Short mmCIF file of C-alpha atoms in Angstrom, two decimals:
data_model
loop_
_atom_site.label_atom_id
_atom_site.label_comp_id
_atom_site.label_asym_id
_atom_site.label_seq_id
_atom_site.Cartn_x
_atom_site.Cartn_y
_atom_site.Cartn_z
CA MET A 1 -18.96 17.21 -2.00
CA ALA A 2 -19.90 13.81 -1.08
CA ASP A 3 -17.84 11.27 1.26
CA ILE A 4 -15.13 10.50 -1.39
CA ALA A 5 -13.50 7.57 1.04
CA LEU A 6 -17.07 6.07 0.45
CA ILE A 7 -17.13 6.82 -3.14
CA ALA A 8 -13.88 5.55 -3.65
CA LYS A 9 -14.45 2.07 -1.70
CA GLN A 10 -17.90 1.78 -3.55
CA PHE A 11 -15.88 2.09 -6.65
CA THR A 12 -13.23 -0.20 -6.05
CA ASP A 13 -15.07 -2.87 -4.69
CA PHE A 14 -17.04 -2.85 -7.90
CA TYR A 15 -14.01 -2.52 -10.05
CA TYR A 16 -12.38 -5.56 -8.77
CA ALA A 17 -14.98 -7.63 -8.34
CA THR A 18 -16.08 -7.66 -12.04
CA PHE A 19 -12.20 -7.98 -12.86
CA ASP A 20 -11.51 -10.81 -11.08
CA SER A 21 -14.78 -12.43 -12.82
CA ALA A 22 -13.51 -13.53 -15.91
CA ALA A 23 -16.46 -13.69 -17.68
CA ASN A 24 -17.61 -10.57 -16.45
CA ARG A 25 -14.25 -8.55 -16.94
CA SER A 26 -15.57 -7.05 -20.47
CA ASN A 27 -18.28 -5.43 -18.37
CA LEU A 28 -15.62 -2.88 -17.56
CA VAL A 29 -16.06 -1.23 -20.55
CA SER A 30 -19.06 1.20 -19.22
CA LEU A 31 -16.37 2.45 -16.82
CA TYR A 32 -14.08 4.02 -19.87
CA ARG A 33 -14.72 6.55 -22.21
CA ASP A 34 -13.01 6.95 -25.58
CA SER A 35 -10.91 9.80 -23.88
CA SER A 36 -9.71 7.39 -20.96
CA MET A 37 -6.06 6.11 -20.67
CA LEU A 38 -4.95 3.04 -19.07
CA THR A 39 -1.33 2.63 -18.59
CA TRP A 40 -0.47 -1.08 -17.77
CA GLU A 41 3.17 -1.71 -16.51
CA GLY A 42 4.28 1.14 -19.04
CA GLU A 43 1.91 0.27 -21.63
CA GLN A 44 -0.52 2.90 -23.12
CA HIS A 45 -3.96 2.09 -24.09
CA GLN A 46 -6.36 5.02 -25.12
CA GLY A 47 -10.43 4.24 -25.51
CA SER A 48 -12.64 2.41 -23.57
CA ALA A 49 -12.30 -0.86 -26.47
CA THR A 50 -8.71 -0.85 -26.18
CA ILE A 51 -8.63 -0.73 -22.65
CA VAL A 52 -11.13 -3.79 -22.07
CA GLN A 53 -9.13 -5.44 -24.86
CA LYS A 54 -5.79 -5.31 -22.90
CA ILE A 55 -7.92 -6.14 -19.94
CA THR A 56 -9.76 -9.40 -21.38
CA SER A 57 -6.72 -10.62 -23.04
CA LEU A 58 -3.91 -10.54 -19.86
CA PRO A 59 -2.54 -14.02 -19.55
CA PHE A 60 -4.10 -15.55 -16.72
CA ASN A 61 -7.36 -17.63 -16.05
CA THR A 62 -8.17 -16.57 -12.60
CA VAL A 63 -7.06 -13.36 -10.67
CA GLN A 64 -7.79 -12.21 -7.00
CA HIS A 65 -7.45 -8.66 -5.82
CA LYS A 66 -6.95 -8.25 -1.96
CA VAL A 67 -6.82 -4.66 -1.32
CA THR A 68 -5.02 -3.25 1.30
CA THR A 69 -5.29 0.38 0.94
CA ILE A 70 -7.30 3.09 -0.65
CA ASP A 71 -6.64 6.71 -0.44
CA ALA A 72 -8.62 8.99 -2.15
CA GLN A 73 -8.81 13.01 -2.72
CA PRO A 74 -10.72 15.56 -4.77
CA SER A 75 -8.88 16.43 -8.05
CA SER A 76 -10.38 19.63 -9.02
CA PRO A 77 -11.81 22.51 -7.47
CA ALA A 78 -14.10 22.61 -10.25
CA ILE A 79 -15.82 19.57 -10.70
CA ALA A 80 -16.04 16.54 -8.16
CA SER A 81 -13.53 14.49 -9.46
CA LEU A 82 -11.05 11.87 -7.45
CA ILE A 83 -7.79 10.80 -7.42
CA VAL A 84 -8.24 6.95 -5.81
CA SER A 85 -4.79 5.52 -4.95
CA VAL A 86 -5.04 1.69 -4.35
CA THR A 87 -2.46 -1.17 -3.00
CA GLY A 88 -2.70 -4.41 -2.37
CA LEU A 89 -1.89 -7.99 -3.27
CA LEU A 90 -3.02 -9.96 -6.52
CA VAL A 91 -2.99 -13.65 -6.86
CA VAL A 92 -3.02 -15.02 -10.00
CA ASP A 93 -4.10 -18.66 -11.11
CA ASP A 94 -2.96 -21.37 -8.73
CA SER A 95 0.22 -19.41 -7.39
CA THR A 96 0.83 -19.74 -3.73
CA LEU A 97 2.80 -16.20 -4.47
CA ALA A 98 0.86 -12.85 -4.14
CA LEU A 99 2.46 -10.02 -5.95
CA ASN A 100 2.34 -6.70 -4.61
CA PHE A 101 0.31 -4.58 -6.89
CA SER A 102 -0.61 -0.47 -6.91
CA GLN A 103 -3.27 1.25 -9.10
CA VAL A 104 -4.25 5.08 -9.19
CA PHE A 105 -7.74 5.74 -11.18
CA HIS A 106 -8.53 9.41 -12.05
CA LEU A 107 -12.44 9.25 -11.50
CA ILE A 108 -14.61 11.88 -13.29
CA PRO A 109 -18.25 12.33 -12.64
CA ASP A 110 -20.78 11.33 -15.15
CA GLY A 111 -24.40 12.15 -14.35
CA GLY A 112 -25.09 9.95 -10.78
CA SER A 113 -21.97 8.25 -11.30
CA TYR A 114 -18.33 8.39 -12.45
CA TYR A 115 -16.06 7.18 -15.16
CA VAL A 116 -12.41 6.38 -14.98
CA PHE A 117 -10.16 9.17 -17.27
CA ASN A 118 -6.82 7.86 -15.92
CA ASP A 119 -6.11 4.21 -14.81
CA ILE A 120 -2.12 3.44 -13.99
CA PHE A 121 -1.39 0.02 -12.80
CA ARG A 122 1.94 -1.38 -11.73
CA LEU A 123 3.10 -4.44 -9.82
CA ASN A 124 5.81 -3.81 -7.26
CA TYR A 125 8.78 -5.77 -7.18
CA GLY A 126 11.55 -5.63 -4.65
#
């Protein structure tokens, strides 16, 4: 299996750079499939079009993810899939207060790349 820490880092770098650019956020559609599921703050969305519609309709103009930790583990003995757990800070619009967030991705191999099968996002309060 390839270096999972490197794969996780490359994936999260690409994901958050794309997400943080409002003009490019819709390009995340290529990372999801019709079987993919996003749980955003407890609200479930299934399918690439529905997931990207949720991501592009979030109520902020600018966002910046500041990743603190990335942990990755293999998720199956049969295929080279990964579980990637990310924590960090989220700065939206012109706020001076950063919000703590956590996000978990389940990545499935697809050709020479990976797609997101599961994506769980939560703001961490308290």
